[in-house]
Coordinates of C-alpha atoms in Angstrom, one line a residue:
X1 CA 0.0 0.2 0.5
X2 CA 0.6 3.4 -0.5
X3 CA 2.0 5.6 1.9
X4 CA 2.0 8.7 0.8
X5 CA -1.2 9.2 0.0
X6 CA -2.7 13.2 0.2
X7 CA -5.5 13.9 2.0
X8 CA -8.1 16.7 1.3
X9 CA -11.5 17.8 3.6
X10 CA -14.4 18.1 1.0
X11 CA -17.3 18.7 3.9
X12 CA -18.0 19.8 6.6
X13 CA -21.0 19.4 8.9
X14 CA -21.3 21.2 12.0
X15 CA -23.7 21.4 15.3
X16 CA -22.4 24.0 17.9
X17 CA -23.5 27.3 19.6
X18 CA -22.7 29.7 17.2
X19 CA -24.8 27.8 13.9
X20 CA -26.7 24.7 13.7
X21 CA -24.6 24.5 9.6
X22 CA -20.4 24.6 9.5
X23 CA -21.5 28.1 7.6
X24 CA -23.1 30.2 10.7
X25 CA -20.4 28.1 12.8
X26 CA -17.9 29.8 10.4
X27 CA -19.8 33.6 10.5
X28 CA -20.2 33.4 14.1
X29 CA -16.2 32.1 14.2
X30 CA -15.1 35.1 12.3
X31 CA -17.5 38.2 13.6
X32 CA -16.5 36.9 17.6
X33 CA -19.8 35.8 18.3
X34 CA -20.6 34.2 22.4
X35 CA -22.2 31.3 22.1
X36 CA -22.1 31.3 26.1
X37 CA -25.2 31.7 28.5
X38 CA -27.1 30.5 30.6
X39 CA -27.5 27.2 30.7
X40 CA -31.7 26.2 29.9
X41 CA -31.0 22.1 30.6
X42 CA -30.8 21.9 33.8
X43 CA -31.7 23.5 36.9
X44 CA -28.8 25.9 38.1
X45 CA -30.1 26.9 41.7
X46 CA -27.6 25.0 43.6
X47 CA -24.5 24.8 42.0
X48 CA -21.7 28.1 41.3
X49 CA -21.4 27.6 38.2
X50 CA -23.7 28.8 35.7
X51 CA -23.1 29.0 32.4
X52 CA -22.6 27.0 29.4
X53 CA -22.0 27.1 25.5
X54 CA -25.6 25.6 24.2
X55 CA -26.9 24.1 21.4
X56 CA -29.7 26.0 20.2
X57 CA -33.0 25.4 18.1
X58 CA -31.1 22.3 17.2
X59 CA -34.1 19.6 16.5
X60 CA -33.4 16.0 16.0
X61 CA -36.4 14.8 14.3
X62 CA -34.3 16.8 11.1
X63 CA -32.0 14.3 11.1
X64 CA -33.7 10.9 12.9
X65 CA -36.9 9.3 13.3
X66 CA -39.3 10.0 16.2
X67 CA -38.3 6.4 17.4
X68 CA -34.8 6.7 17.1
X69 CA -34.5 10.3 18.7
X70 CA -36.1 7.6 22.2
X71 CA -33.5 5.6 21.5
X72 CA -30.5 8.1 20.7
X73 CA -27.9 10.4 23.4
X74 CA -28.5 13.6 22.7
X75 CA -24.2 13.7 22.0
X76 CA -24.8 10.5 19.2
X77 CA -28.1 13.1 17.7
X78 CA -25.6 15.6 17.3
X79 CA -22.6 13.5 15.9
X80 CA -25.3 11.7 13.6
X81 CA -26.7 16.0 12.2
X82 CA -23.3 16.6 11.2
X83 CA -22.3 13.7 9.2
X84 CA -25.6 13.8 7.4
X85 CA -24.5 17.3 6.4
X86 CA -21.0 16.7 5.7
X87 CA -21.1 13.5 3.8
X88 CA -23.9 15.6 1.8
X89 CA -21.8 18.3 1.0
X90 CA -18.9 16.1 -0.2
X91 CA -20.8 14.1 -2.5
X92 CA -18.2 11.4 -2.1
X93 CA -20.9 8.6 -0.7
X94 CA -21.5 5.5 -3.9
X95 CA -18.2 6.9 -5.0
X96 CA -15.8 4.4 -3.2
X97 CA -15.8 1.4 -1.9
X98 CA -17.9 0.8 1.5
X99 CA -15.2 -1.2 2.8
X100 CA -12.6 1.7 1.9
X101 CA -15.3 4.2 3.6
X102 CA -14.6 4.9 7.4
X103 CA -16.1 6.1 10.9
X104 CA -13.2 7.8 13.5
X105 CA -15.4 9.9 16.1
X106 CA -14.3 11.0 18.9
X107 CA -16.0 11.4 22.5
X108 CA -14.8 12.4 25.2
X109 CA -17.7 10.6 27.8
X110 CA -19.6 10.0 25.6
X111 CA -23.7 9.0 26.9
X112 CA -23.5 11.0 30.2
X113 CA -27.4 11.5 30.0
X114 CA -28.2 9.1 29.4
X115 CA -26.4 7.7 32.3
X116 CA -28.1 10.6 34.3
X117 CA -31.4 9.5 33.7
X118 CA -30.9 6.1 33.9
X119 CA -29.3 5.3 37.0
X120 CA -32.2 8.1 39.1
X121 CA -35.1 5.1 37.0
X122 CA -32.5 3.0 39.0
X123 CA -32.0 4.8 43.2
X124 CA -35.7 6.2 42.3
X125 CA -38.0 2.9 41.0
X126 CA -36.2 0.3 40.5
X127 CA -33.9 -2.0 38.3
X128 CA -36.4 -2.9 35.6
X129 CA -36.8 0.4 35.0
X130 CA -33.4 0.9 33.7
X131 CA -34.0 0.8 29.8
X132 CA -33.3 -2.7 27.3
X133 CA -31.2 0.1 25.9
X134 CA -29.4 2.3 28.4
X135 CA -26.2 0.7 26.8
X136 CA -26.7 1.3 23.6
X137 CA -27.4 4.4 23.7
X138 CA -24.6 5.5 26.7
X139 CA -21.8 3.6 25.2
X140 CA -18.7 6.2 23.1
X141 CA -18.4 4.3 20.0
X142 CA -21.5 4.2 19.5
X143 CA -21.9 7.4 17.0
X144 CA -19.1 5.8 15.7
X145 CA -21.6 3.1 14.8
X146 CA -24.3 4.9 13.9
X147 CA -23.2 7.0 10.9
X148 CA -21.5 4.0 9.6
X149 CA -24.4 2.5 9.2
X150 CA -26.4 5.3 7.4
X151 CA -23.6 5.9 5.8
X152 CA -22.8 2.0 5.2
X153 CA -19.8 2.2 5.4
X154 CA -18.1 -0.8 6.5
X155 CA -14.2 0.3 6.8
X156 CA -12.8 0.7 10.0
X157 CA -15.9 2.2 12.1
X158 CA -14.4 3.5 15.4
X159 CA -14.5 6.2 18.7
X160 CA -11.3 8.2 19.7
X161 CA -11.6 8.4 22.9
X162 CA -8.9 11.0 24.6
X163 CA -10.4 13.6 26.3
X164 CA -10.5 16.8 25.3
X165 CA -8.4 15.5 22.8
X166 CA -10.2 13.4 21.5
X167 CA -11.9 15.2 18.6
X168 CA -8.1 16.1 16.7
X169 CA -7.3 12.5 18.1
X170 CA -9.9 11.5 15.2
X171 CA -9.2 13.4 12.6
X172 CA -5.5 13.3 13.0
X173 CA -5.9 8.3 12.6
X174 CA -8.4 9.7 9.6
X175 CA -6.3 10.6 7.7
X176 CA -3.8 8.2 8.4
X177 CA -7.0 5.5 7.6
X178 CA -5.6 7.2 4.2
X179 CA -2.1 7.8 3.8
X180 CA -1.7 4.6 4.8
X181 CA -4.0 3.1 2.1
X182 CA -6.4 1.8 4.4
X183 CA -9.7 3.6 3.4
X184 CA -10.4 6.1 -0.3
X185 CA -12.8 7.9 3.0
X186 CA -14.1 8.7 6.6
X187 CA -16.2 10.7 7.8
X188 CA -14.5 12.1 11.3
X189 CA -15.2 14.6 14.0
X190 CA -16.2 14.7 17.8
X191 CA -19.5 15.6 19.7
X192 CA -20.6 16.2 23.2
X193 CA -23.3 16.8 25.1
X194 CA -22.0 16.7 28.9
X195 CA -24.0 20.3 30.0
X196 CA -25.8 18.1 32.5
X197 CA -25.4 18.3 37.2
X198 CA -23.3 15.2 37.2
X199 CA -20.5 17.5 34.4
X200 CA -21.3 20.0 36.1
X201 CA -20.8 19.1 39.6
X202 CA -18.0 17.5 38.8
X203 CA -15.6 19.8 36.7
X204 CA -16.9 22.8 39.2
X205 CA -16.0 20.9 42.4
X206 CA -11.9 20.3 40.4
X207 CA -12.4 23.4 40.0
X208 CA -12.0 23.1 36.3
X209 CA -14.9 25.7 35.1
X210 CA -15.6 29.4 36.0
X211 CA -18.3 30.7 38.3
X212 CA -18.4 33.9 36.3
X213 CA -22.2 34.7 35.6
X214 CA -21.3 37.6 33.2
X215 CA -21.1 35.4 29.8
X216 CA -18.8 38.5 28.7
X217 CA -16.4 37.9 31.9
X218 CA -16.5 33.8 31.8
X219 CA -14.1 32.1 28.6
X220 CA -11.7 33.6 29.2
X221 CA -8.2 32.5 27.5
X222 CA -5.2 33.6 27.8
X223 CA -6.7 37.3 29.8
X224 CA -5.5 37.4 33.1
X225 CA -8.9 37.3 34.8
X226 CA -9.8 33.9 33.5
X227 CA -11.2 31.6 36.7
X228 CA -11.8 28.6 34.5
X229 CA -13.6 27.4 31.1
X230 CA -17.5 27.7 30.5
X231 CA -18.3 23.7 29.2
X232 CA -19.9 23.5 25.7
X233 CA -21.7 21.2 23.6
X234 CA -21.9 19.9 20.0
X235 CA -20.7 18.0 16.6
X236 CA -18.9 18.9 14.5
X237 CA -17.6 16.1 11.1
X238 CA -15.6 16.5 8.3
X239 CA -15.0 13.8 5.2
X240 CA -11.9 13.3 4.3
X241 CA -10.4 12.1 1.1
X242 CA -7.7 11.0 -0.6
X243 CA -6.3 14.0 -3.2
X244 CA -7.1 11.8 -6.5
X245 CA -10.2 10.8 -5.8
X246 CA -11.5 13.5 -4.7
X247 CA -9.4 15.7 -8.4
X248 CA -10.7 13.0 -10.1
X249 CA -14.8 13.5 -9.2
X250 CA -14.9 17.2 -9.2
X251 CA -15.1 17.5 -5.5
X252 CA -14.7 21.0 -3.6
X253 CA -12.5 21.2 -1.6
X254 CA -11.6 22.4 1.7
X255 CA -8.4 22.0 2.4
X256 CA -5.1 20.1 3.0
X257 CA -4.7 17.5 6.1
X258 CA -1.1 17.9 6.3
X259 CA 0.5 17.1 9.4
X260 CA -0.5 14.9 12.5
X261 CA 1.0 14.8 15.9
X262 CA -0.4 12.9 19.1
X263 CA 2.2 12.1 22.1
X264 CA 1.5 11.9 25.9
X265 CA 2.9 14.0 29.1
X266 CA 3.2 10.8 30.7
X267 CA 2.5 12.7 33.9
X268 CA -0.8 14.1 35.1
X269 CA -4.1 12.3 35.5
X270 CA -5.2 15.8 35.1
X271 CA -2.5 18.5 35.1
X272 CA 0.4 19.4 31.5
X273 CA 4.2 18.0 32.5
X274 CA 5.1 22.0 33.4
X275 CA 7.6 22.2 30.2
X276 CA 5.2 22.0 27.5
X277 CA 6.7 18.8 26.4
X278 CA 4.3 17.5 25.5
X279 CA 2.3 20.1 23.3
X280 CA 5.8 20.6 22.1
X281 CA 6.0 17.2 20.9
X282 CA 2.7 17.1 19.9
X283 CA 3.4 20.5 17.3
X284 CA 6.5 19.4 16.3
X285 CA 5.8 16.2 14.6
X286 CA 2.9 18.2 13.0
X287 CA 5.2 20.9 11.3
X288 CA 7.8 18.9 10.1
X289 CA 5.2 16.0 8.2
X290 CA 3.4 19.3 7.3
X291 CA 7.2 20.4 5.5
X292 CA 7.7 23.7 7.8
X293 CA 10.0 26.0 7.0
X294 CA 10.0 29.7 7.7
X295 CA 8.7 30.8 5.5
X296 CA 5.0 29.6 5.9
X297 CA 3.0 32.7 7.8
X298 CA 1.5 30.6 10.6
X299 CA -2.1 30.5 12.3
X300 CA -2.4 28.8 15.8
X301 CA -5.7 27.7 17.0
X302 CA -4.6 27.0 20.3
X303 CA -6.6 24.7 23.0
X304 CA -7.0 28.0 25.3
X305 CA -8.9 27.0 27.3
X306 CA -8.9 29.9 29.4
X307 CA -7.4 27.8 33.0
X308 CA -5.2 29.7 34.5
X309 CA -2.0 26.4 34.2
X310 CA -2.9 25.3 30.2
X311 CA -2.8 29.4 29.0
X312 CA 1.0 29.7 30.8
X313 CA 2.0 26.0 30.2
X314 CA 0.6 26.5 26.2
X315 CA 2.4 29.9 25.3
X316 CA 5.9 28.0 26.2
X317 CA 4.5 24.6 23.8
X318 CA 3.7 27.2 21.4
X319 CA 7.2 28.7 22.0
X320 CA 9.0 26.0 22.6
X321 CA 7.7 24.0 19.1
X322 CA 8.0 27.6 16.8
X323 CA 11.2 28.6 19.0
X324 CA 10.8 31.9 19.8
X325 CA 10.9 34.5 16.8
X326 CA 8.7 32.0 14.3
X327 CA 5.8 32.0 17.6
X328 CA 5.9 36.4 17.8
X329 CA 5.5 36.2 14.3
X330 CA 2.5 33.5 14.0
X331 CA -1.5 34.6 14.4
X332 CA -2.9 32.9 18.0
X333 CA -5.9 32.3 18.9
X334 CA -7.9 30.8 21.4
X335 CA -12.1 30.0 19.4
X336 CA -13.5 28.8 23.3
X337 CA -13.7 31.9 23.6
X338 CA -17.1 32.0 21.6
X339 CA -17.4 28.3 22.1
X340 CA -16.3 27.3 25.6
X341 CA -14.5 24.3 26.4
X342 CA -16.7 21.2 24.0
X343 CA -14.9 19.0 25.0
X344 CA -15.4 15.9 22.5
X345 CA -15.4 17.6 19.4
X346 CA -13.5 21.2 19.9
X347 CA -10.6 19.8 18.5
X348 CA -12.9 19.1 15.5
X349 CA -15.0 22.2 15.3
X350 CA -11.5 23.9 15.8
X351 CA -10.3 21.7 13.0
X352 CA -13.4 23.9 10.6
X353 CA -12.0 26.8 12.5
X354 CA -8.6 26.5 10.3
X355 CA -9.5 25.5 7.1
X356 CA -12.4 28.2 7.2
X357 CA -9.3 30.9 8.3
X358 CA -6.5 29.6 5.1
X359 CA -9.4 29.5 2.9
X360 CA -10.8 32.9 3.2
X361 CA -7.6 34.1 4.7
X362 CA -9.3 35.2 8.5
X363 CA -8.0 34.8 12.2
X364 CA -11.0 34.2 14.1
X365 CA -10.5 36.4 17.1
X366 CA -9.8 35.3 20.4
X367 CA -13.1 37.1 22.1
X368 CA -12.9 39.3 25.8
X369 CA -9.1 39.3 25.4
X370 CA -8.8 42.5 27.3
X371 CA -6.2 41.8 30.2
X372 CA -3.1 40.2 28.6
X373 CA -1.7 37.9 30.8
X374 CA 2.0 39.5 31.4
X375 CA 2.8 35.4 30.6
X376 CA 0.6 34.8 28.3
X377 CA 2.6 37.3 26.1
X378 CA 2.0 36.4 22.5
X379 CA -0.2 37.9 19.4
X380 CA -3.8 36.0 20.3
X381 CA -6.1 38.7 18.0
X382 CA -7.5 40.1 20.6
X383 CA -10.8 41.2 20.2
X384 CA -11.7 40.7 16.5
X385 CA -10.5 38.8 13.7
X386 CA -8.3 40.0 11.2
X387 CA -7.0 39.8 7.4
X388 CA -3.6 37.6 7.4
X389 CA -2.8 35.4 4.0
X390 CA -1.9 32.6 6.2
X391 CA -0.7 29.7 4.5
X392 CA -0.3 27.2 7.9
X393 CA -3.3 25.6 10.2
X394 CA -2.2 24.2 13.3
X395 CA -5.3 23.2 15.8
X396 CA -3.5 23.0 19.2
X397 CA -6.0 19.7 21.2
X398 CA -4.5 18.3 25.2
X399 CA -6.4 16.5 27.2
X400 CA -7.3 14.8 30.1
X401 CA -4.8 11.5 31.0
X402 CA -1.5 14.2 29.1
X403 CA -2.9 13.2 26.1
X404 CA -1.1 15.9 22.8
X405 CA -3.1 16.5 19.2
X406 CA -1.9 18.7 16.9
X407 CA -3.4 18.9 13.7
X408 CA -1.7 20.6 10.3
X409 CA -3.7 22.1 8.2
X410 CA -2.1 23.6 3.9
X411 CA -4.4 24.6 1.5
X412 CA -4.1 23.1 -1.7
X413 CA -2.3 22.8 -4.2
X414 CA -2.7 20.5 -7.5
X415 CA -0.1 19.5 -9.2
X416 CA -0.3 18.8 -12.9

């Protein structure tokens, strides 16, 4: 099998706090729209954290039969919807053999809402009231399985479950499937629906979530006022396809996935390595595979959670990977300032941001960055988008367990 096949993106779909398709999501990102607001999915009276970036206006019945909606967790509903949008836009379905069509779809937590609901039934009404579909609704592979069933993907169909790096790891592993000849097309991305009492309570008690109640003062990556992240939800799907195949059928191409780094800090279950070794290595690996040179104009979509530790250490990782001069020349921003932290879907929406930034020459901002932290001293594109003709876009994702992933994207350069 060939080991050097090029991989391009030919379709994208989205269900996010900024809009329920890829185009609306990008418009929200580049216009600096804040998708954060009061939690409506449950009563927050007893909770310190009262804000989230929720998906609004989403009707799963547009994508699933009524009976299927009742038998599907919210995270999988988001995933199925985003994947359908991406597959329809791509038009790849039916152009590849089923056994050469794969799915790798990430989630950090899976069906936690279903787990909560069914556990409540068990405690309050007894074991006979627990749904017979509890397990398939809850498990983290079900989004990938449902997408594969719907689109006839008979190749690999797997989840990527690496906490907040899940979406990026899914896309990176999907790229490798195509690059090394195991598939011709892959539906990939990430989904999460964890705006629920147990997740919010757990993140709050580990002091990861902000207790801010003003949406404009809540998700503040790289700002010295930052006090934790805001939980978000949603899904983004990408169709990855082998370049020659996409070219032959005249597919629309968003850009090329040209590099991927995946490392582990092997240090701590929640804290990043204090010297940013793993994050910097993931970036360096992705950059090397993408053919980085000092002539590249670089955009980094940072993990940028708005927690005190993450933002300082990620800044160090960027400097370590790009060098001091390269880091200071790069444009950097955090989409989480607008979408909150979408956990297992974060890497996927941030890949979308990179692809559109390359395509349109627009760098989305880090909104509400008004008081920069002295330890975060790079160009984080504060408050307002800027125009820049970048040549390389990098997307960083860092997850509990020490997982680090970096994706590299370029505009497509067509060969003769």
